Amino acid sequence: MSEIEIRNLSKSFGERKVLDNVSLKVEKGDIYGVLGLSGAGKSTLVRCINGLETFDEGEIYFRDELLCSPTKRVERLQKRKIGMIFQSFNLLQQRTVLGNVELALEIAGVKDKKTKALECIEKVGLSEHINKYPSQLSGGQCQRVAIARALALEPEVLLSDEATSALDPETTNSILDLFKKLNKELGLTIIMISHQMNAIERICNKVAIIDKAVIVEEGDLGDVFLNPQAEVAKQLIYSDHLHTKLNDQRLIRIIFDGNSDEPILANIIQECGILVSVVFADTKSIEGKVYGQMLIKCPIKNRELTKLRKYLTLHNVKYREEDANGVELEEEVA
């Protein structure tokens, strides 16, 4: 049973179609990324899920029950199960941190709103700032207030619409780590809309790539990012591969045993979108089959090293990791 299931959803703004027959399933506990360029339709999709936008065709289900359709709006009780975080925070400037988080509870008629609000503020690490106003907070702190407010009604699904795109890289990572923590500790299902490939890659386990109103690729994050097929997917995933840094202390020895005649090095650069440096190579062709070995430097970034490992495993390429002295190393958890 899916937590959220979207079936054949389409929406137009006048003559322009912004969602075209979109279908996807989000399982309980997923951190599901929806990745696309600006104007692809991803934000409209997430706004349809929580009822901020109507749509022309299709259905959205929550745990196999119809959540909304062109003729059915999201009911108030169901809305409480789906929290929403926006890029611009949407905080009330005249209210303190505590007051902003209490607001959602006031609207819902919760009696002991202060106790509940303080619990949520503690979960996002802002207990020392409860009496501050948004103007006194950093962008990352404002986003944490917005997350606390979304948590106040104990949602089962959290929608994040470009929640980190206005933040600096360090703050972005801290917010993403918070999402991951909430997902693990609360069992919270998260749907994360972003045009930032690094944000999706850091915490998501599944991803859908949307382009010009259509889902062009979807599946497990590793599968999609390791071997993207659509041009826009390659554009998004490989956009920063020229900045790969290499590790002089950790090497990968690739072993050619005659079972593959593919251009391994060229494929790693093209398909994984990472750069590698060859330290040593000794290969020969015997009866059309390649034998020998190649020693390459590992990428420093864990996500790129993970991508390289997955590529080699997927293509049944034998390899081992070793240090600069040739001593075999255990794979580090990336």
Coordinates of C-alpha atoms in Angstrom, one line a residue:
M1 CA 0.0 0.0 0.0
S2 CA 1.5 3.3 -1.1
E3 CA 1.5 6.3 1.2
I4 CA 0.8 8.7 -1.7
E5 CA -0.2 7.5 -5.2
I6 CA -0.7 9.9 -8.1
R7 CA -2.6 8.5 -11.1
N8 CA -2.7 10.1 -14.5
L9 CA -2.7 13.7 -13.2
S10 CA -2.9 16.5 -15.7
K11 CA -3.2 20.2 -15.3
S12 CA -3.1 23.2 -17.6
F13 CA -2.9 27.0 -17.0
G14 CA -4.9 28.3 -20.0
E15 CA -3.2 26.9 -23.1
R16 CA -0.1 25.8 -21.3
K17 CA 0.0 22.2 -20.0
V18 CA 2.1 22.1 -16.8
L19 CA 1.4 18.5 -15.8
D20 CA 0.8 15.8 -18.4
N21 CA -0.5 12.4 -17.4
V22 CA 1.8 12.2 -14.3
S23 CA 1.8 9.0 -12.2
L24 CA 4.0 8.0 -9.3
K25 CA 3.9 6.1 -6.1
V26 CA 5.5 7.1 -2.8
E27 CA 5.9 4.4 -0.2
K28 CA 5.8 4.9 3.6
G29 CA 9.2 6.1 4.9
D30 CA 10.4 7.2 1.5
I31 CA 12.3 10.4 1.0
Y32 CA 11.1 10.9 -2.5
G33 CA 12.8 13.5 -4.6
V34 CA 11.1 15.2 -7.6
L35 CA 13.9 16.8 -9.6
G36 CA 13.6 19.2 -12.6
L37 CA 14.6 22.4 -14.1
S38 CA 12.7 25.7 -13.4
G39 CA 9.2 25.6 -15.0
A40 CA 9.1 21.8 -15.4
G41 CA 6.0 21.5 -13.3
K42 CA 7.4 20.0 -10.1
S43 CA 6.1 22.7 -7.7
T44 CA 2.6 22.6 -9.3
L45 CA 2.7 18.8 -8.7
V46 CA 3.4 19.1 -5.0
R47 CA 0.7 21.9 -4.6
C48 CA -1.8 19.5 -6.1
I49 CA -1.0 16.9 -3.5
N50 CA -2.0 19.1 -0.6
G51 CA -4.9 20.8 -2.3
L52 CA -3.4 24.3 -2.9
E53 CA -4.0 23.7 -6.7
T54 CA -6.8 22.0 -8.4
F55 CA -6.2 19.8 -11.5
D56 CA -8.0 18.8 -14.7
E57 CA -7.6 15.0 -14.8
G58 CA -6.4 12.2 -12.6
E59 CA -6.6 11.2 -8.9
I60 CA -4.4 11.4 -5.9
Y61 CA -4.7 8.7 -3.2
F62 CA -3.5 8.6 0.4
R63 CA -3.1 5.0 1.7
D64 CA -5.4 3.7 -1.0
E65 CA -8.2 6.2 -0.1
L66 CA -9.1 9.0 -2.6
L67 CA -7.5 12.2 -1.4
C68 CA -8.5 14.5 -4.2
S69 CA -9.6 14.6 -7.8
P70 CA -11.1 17.2 -10.2
T71 CA -14.4 16.8 -8.4
K72 CA -13.1 16.2 -4.8
R73 CA -11.1 18.6 -2.7
V74 CA -8.8 17.6 0.1
E75 CA -10.8 17.3 3.3
R76 CA -9.7 19.3 6.4
L77 CA -8.8 16.2 8.5
Q78 CA -6.8 14.7 5.6
K79 CA -4.9 18.0 5.2
R80 CA -3.6 17.7 8.7
K81 CA -1.9 14.5 7.6
I82 CA 0.2 16.3 5.0
G83 CA 2.5 19.1 6.1
M84 CA 4.0 21.7 3.8
I85 CA 7.3 23.7 3.8
F86 CA 7.9 26.5 1.4
Q87 CA 11.0 28.1 0.0
S88 CA 10.1 31.5 1.4
F89 CA 9.3 30.2 4.9
N90 CA 5.9 32.1 5.1
L91 CA 6.4 33.1 8.7
L92 CA 4.4 35.9 10.4
Q93 CA 6.9 38.7 11.1
Q94 CA 4.9 40.0 14.1
R95 CA 4.9 36.6 15.9
T96 CA 7.8 35.1 17.7
V97 CA 9.2 31.6 17.0
L98 CA 6.8 30.2 19.5
G99 CA 3.9 32.2 18.2
N100 CA 4.5 31.0 14.6
V101 CA 4.5 27.4 15.6
E102 CA 1.4 27.8 17.8
L103 CA -0.5 29.3 14.9
A104 CA -1.1 26.0 13.2
L105 CA -2.4 24.6 16.5
E106 CA -4.6 27.6 17.1
I107 CA -6.3 27.1 13.8
A108 CA -6.8 23.4 14.5
G109 CA -8.3 24.1 17.9
V110 CA -5.6 22.3 19.9
K111 CA -6.0 23.2 23.6
D112 CA -2.5 22.7 25.0
K113 CA -0.8 24.5 22.1
K114 CA 2.2 25.8 24.0
T115 CA 3.4 22.4 25.2
K116 CA 3.0 20.9 21.7
A117 CA 4.7 23.9 20.0
L118 CA 7.7 23.7 22.4
E119 CA 8.1 20.0 21.6
C120 CA 8.3 20.7 17.9
I121 CA 10.7 23.6 18.4
E122 CA 13.0 21.4 20.4
K123 CA 12.9 18.8 17.6
V124 CA 14.3 21.3 15.1
G125 CA 16.9 22.6 17.5
L126 CA 15.6 26.1 18.3
S127 CA 14.7 25.9 22.0
E128 CA 17.0 28.8 22.8
H129 CA 15.2 31.1 20.3
I130 CA 11.5 30.7 21.1
N131 CA 11.1 34.4 21.9
K132 CA 12.9 35.8 18.9
Y133 CA 11.1 37.2 15.8
P134 CA 11.8 36.1 12.2
S135 CA 13.8 39.3 11.6
Q136 CA 16.2 38.2 14.3
L137 CA 16.9 34.8 12.7
S138 CA 19.0 33.5 9.9
G139 CA 17.5 31.9 6.8
G140 CA 18.3 28.4 8.1
Q141 CA 16.7 29.2 11.5
C142 CA 13.6 30.6 9.7
Q143 CA 13.3 27.4 7.8
R144 CA 13.6 25.4 11.0
V145 CA 10.7 27.4 12.4
A146 CA 8.6 26.5 9.3
I147 CA 9.5 22.9 9.7
A148 CA 8.5 23.0 13.4
R149 CA 5.2 24.6 12.4
A150 CA 4.6 21.8 9.9
L151 CA 5.3 19.2 12.5
A152 CA 2.9 20.7 15.0
L153 CA -0.1 18.8 13.6
E154 CA 1.8 15.5 13.5
P155 CA 1.6 15.0 9.7
E156 CA 2.4 11.6 8.2
V157 CA 3.7 13.1 5.0
L158 CA 5.9 16.2 4.7
L159 CA 6.0 18.2 1.4
S160 CA 9.1 20.3 0.8
D161 CA 8.8 22.8 -2.1
E162 CA 12.4 24.1 -2.8
A163 CA 12.9 24.4 0.9
T164 CA 16.7 24.7 0.6
S165 CA 17.1 26.6 -2.7
A166 CA 17.5 30.0 -1.0
L167 CA 20.1 28.8 1.6
D168 CA 23.8 28.6 1.5
P169 CA 25.4 25.2 1.0
E170 CA 26.3 24.6 4.7
T171 CA 22.9 25.6 5.9
T172 CA 21.3 23.5 3.1
N173 CA 23.1 20.5 4.4
S174 CA 22.0 21.1 8.0
I175 CA 18.4 21.3 6.8
L176 CA 18.7 18.1 4.8
D177 CA 20.3 16.3 7.7
L178 CA 17.3 17.5 9.8
F179 CA 14.9 16.0 7.2
K180 CA 16.8 12.7 7.4
K181 CA 16.6 12.7 11.2
L182 CA 12.9 13.4 11.2
N183 CA 12.3 10.7 8.5
K184 CA 14.2 8.2 10.7
E185 CA 12.9 9.1 14.2
L186 CA 9.3 9.9 13.3
G187 CA 8.8 7.5 10.3
L188 CA 7.9 10.6 8.3
T189 CA 7.4 10.2 4.6
I190 CA 9.0 13.2 2.7
I191 CA 8.4 14.4 -0.8
M192 CA 11.1 16.9 -1.7
I193 CA 10.8 19.2 -4.7
S194 CA 14.1 20.6 -5.9
H195 CA 16.1 21.7 -8.9
Q196 CA 19.3 21.0 -6.9
M197 CA 20.7 17.6 -7.8
N198 CA 23.0 17.6 -4.8
A199 CA 20.1 18.1 -2.4
I200 CA 18.2 15.2 -3.9
E201 CA 21.3 13.0 -4.0
R202 CA 22.2 13.7 -0.3
I203 CA 19.1 12.2 1.3
C204 CA 16.6 10.8 -1.1
N205 CA 16.1 7.0 -1.7
K206 CA 13.9 7.5 -4.7
V207 CA 13.6 10.1 -7.4
A208 CA 11.4 11.2 -10.3
I209 CA 12.8 13.5 -12.9
I210 CA 10.2 15.8 -14.5
D211 CA 10.7 17.8 -17.8
K212 CA 8.2 19.9 -19.6
A213 CA 5.2 18.5 -17.6
V214 CA 6.2 14.9 -18.0
I215 CA 7.9 12.4 -15.7
V216 CA 10.8 11.2 -17.9
E217 CA 12.6 8.9 -15.4
E218 CA 11.8 7.5 -12.0
G219 CA 13.0 4.8 -9.6
D220 CA 15.6 4.1 -6.9
L221 CA 18.0 7.0 -6.6
G222 CA 21.1 4.8 -7.3
D223 CA 19.6 3.3 -10.5
V224 CA 18.5 6.6 -12.0
F225 CA 21.6 8.6 -11.0
L226 CA 24.0 5.8 -12.1
N227 CA 22.5 5.3 -15.6
P228 CA 20.3 8.3 -16.6
Q229 CA 18.6 7.9 -20.0
A230 CA 16.8 11.1 -20.7
E231 CA 18.8 14.1 -21.9
V232 CA 17.5 16.4 -19.1
A233 CA 18.4 13.7 -16.6
K234 CA 21.9 13.7 -17.8
Q235 CA 22.0 17.5 -17.8
L236 CA 20.9 17.6 -14.2
I237 CA 23.0 14.7 -12.9
Y238 CA 26.3 15.5 -14.7
S239 CA 26.1 19.3 -14.4
D240 CA 29.1 19.5 -11.9
H241 CA 31.1 16.4 -12.8
L242 CA 34.1 18.6 -14.0
H243 CA 34.7 19.6 -10.4
T244 CA 35.5 16.1 -9.2
K245 CA 38.4 16.1 -6.7
L246 CA 40.6 13.0 -6.4
N247 CA 41.9 11.1 -3.4
D248 CA 45.7 10.3 -3.4
Q249 CA 45.3 7.9 -0.4
R250 CA 42.5 5.7 -1.6
L251 CA 42.7 3.8 -4.9
I252 CA 40.6 1.3 -6.9
R253 CA 42.2 -1.6 -8.7
I254 CA 40.1 -2.7 -11.6
I255 CA 40.7 -6.2 -12.8
F256 CA 40.1 -7.3 -16.4
D257 CA 39.5 -11.0 -16.6
G258 CA 38.3 -11.4 -20.2
N259 CA 34.6 -11.0 -19.4
S260 CA 34.3 -7.5 -20.6
D261 CA 35.4 -5.7 -23.8
E262 CA 33.7 -2.4 -22.9
P263 CA 35.8 0.9 -22.7
I264 CA 35.5 1.0 -18.9
L265 CA 37.3 4.2 -18.2
A266 CA 35.4 6.2 -20.9
N267 CA 32.1 4.8 -19.6
I268 CA 32.9 5.8 -16.0
I269 CA 33.5 9.3 -17.1
Q270 CA 30.4 9.5 -19.4
E271 CA 27.9 7.5 -17.5
C272 CA 28.8 8.2 -13.9
G273 CA 29.7 11.9 -14.6
I274 CA 32.9 11.8 -12.6
L275 CA 36.5 12.2 -13.5
V276 CA 39.2 9.6 -12.6
S277 CA 42.9 9.6 -12.8
V278 CA 44.8 6.5 -13.9
V279 CA 47.9 5.7 -11.8
F280 CA 48.8 2.5 -13.5
A281 CA 47.5 0.3 -16.3
D282 CA 48.6 -3.0 -17.8
T283 CA 46.1 -4.6 -20.1
K284 CA 46.3 -6.7 -23.2
S285 CA 43.9 -8.2 -25.7
I286 CA 43.9 -11.9 -26.2
E287 CA 41.5 -13.4 -28.8
G288 CA 39.5 -10.2 -28.6
K289 CA 39.2 -10.3 -24.8
V290 CA 40.8 -7.8 -22.4
Y291 CA 43.0 -9.0 -19.5
G292 CA 45.1 -7.1 -17.0
Q293 CA 44.5 -4.4 -14.4
M294 CA 44.1 -0.7 -14.0
L295 CA 44.7 1.4 -10.9
I296 CA 42.8 4.7 -10.5
K297 CA 42.4 7.3 -7.9
C298 CA 39.1 7.5 -6.0
P299 CA 36.9 10.6 -6.0
I300 CA 37.0 12.4 -2.6
K301 CA 33.2 13.0 -2.4
N302 CA 31.3 10.0 -0.9
R303 CA 28.4 10.4 -3.4
E304 CA 30.8 10.1 -6.3
L305 CA 32.7 7.2 -4.8
T306 CA 29.3 5.4 -4.2
K307 CA 28.3 6.1 -7.8
L308 CA 31.6 4.6 -9.1
R309 CA 31.2 1.5 -6.9
K310 CA 27.6 0.9 -8.1
Y311 CA 28.7 1.3 -11.7
L312 CA 31.4 -1.3 -11.4
T313 CA 29.1 -3.7 -9.5
L314 CA 26.2 -3.2 -11.9
H315 CA 28.5 -4.0 -14.9
N316 CA 30.1 -7.0 -13.1
V317 CA 33.6 -5.4 -13.2
K318 CA 35.9 -6.9 -10.6
Y319 CA 37.7 -4.4 -8.4
R320 CA 39.2 -3.9 -5.0
E321 CA 40.0 -0.8 -2.9
E322 CA 43.5 -0.3 -1.6
D323 CA 45.7 2.3 -0.1
A324 CA 48.8 3.9 -1.7
N325 CA 50.9 0.9 -0.5
G326 CA 48.7 -1.6 -2.2
V327 CA 47.0 -2.8 1.0
E328 CA 43.4 -3.8 0.5
L329 CA 40.9 -1.5 2.3
E330 CA 37.4 -2.2 3.4
E331 CA 34.7 -0.1 1.6
E332 CA 33.9 3.0 3.6
V333 CA 30.2 3.7 4.2
A334 CA 29.4 6.6 1.9

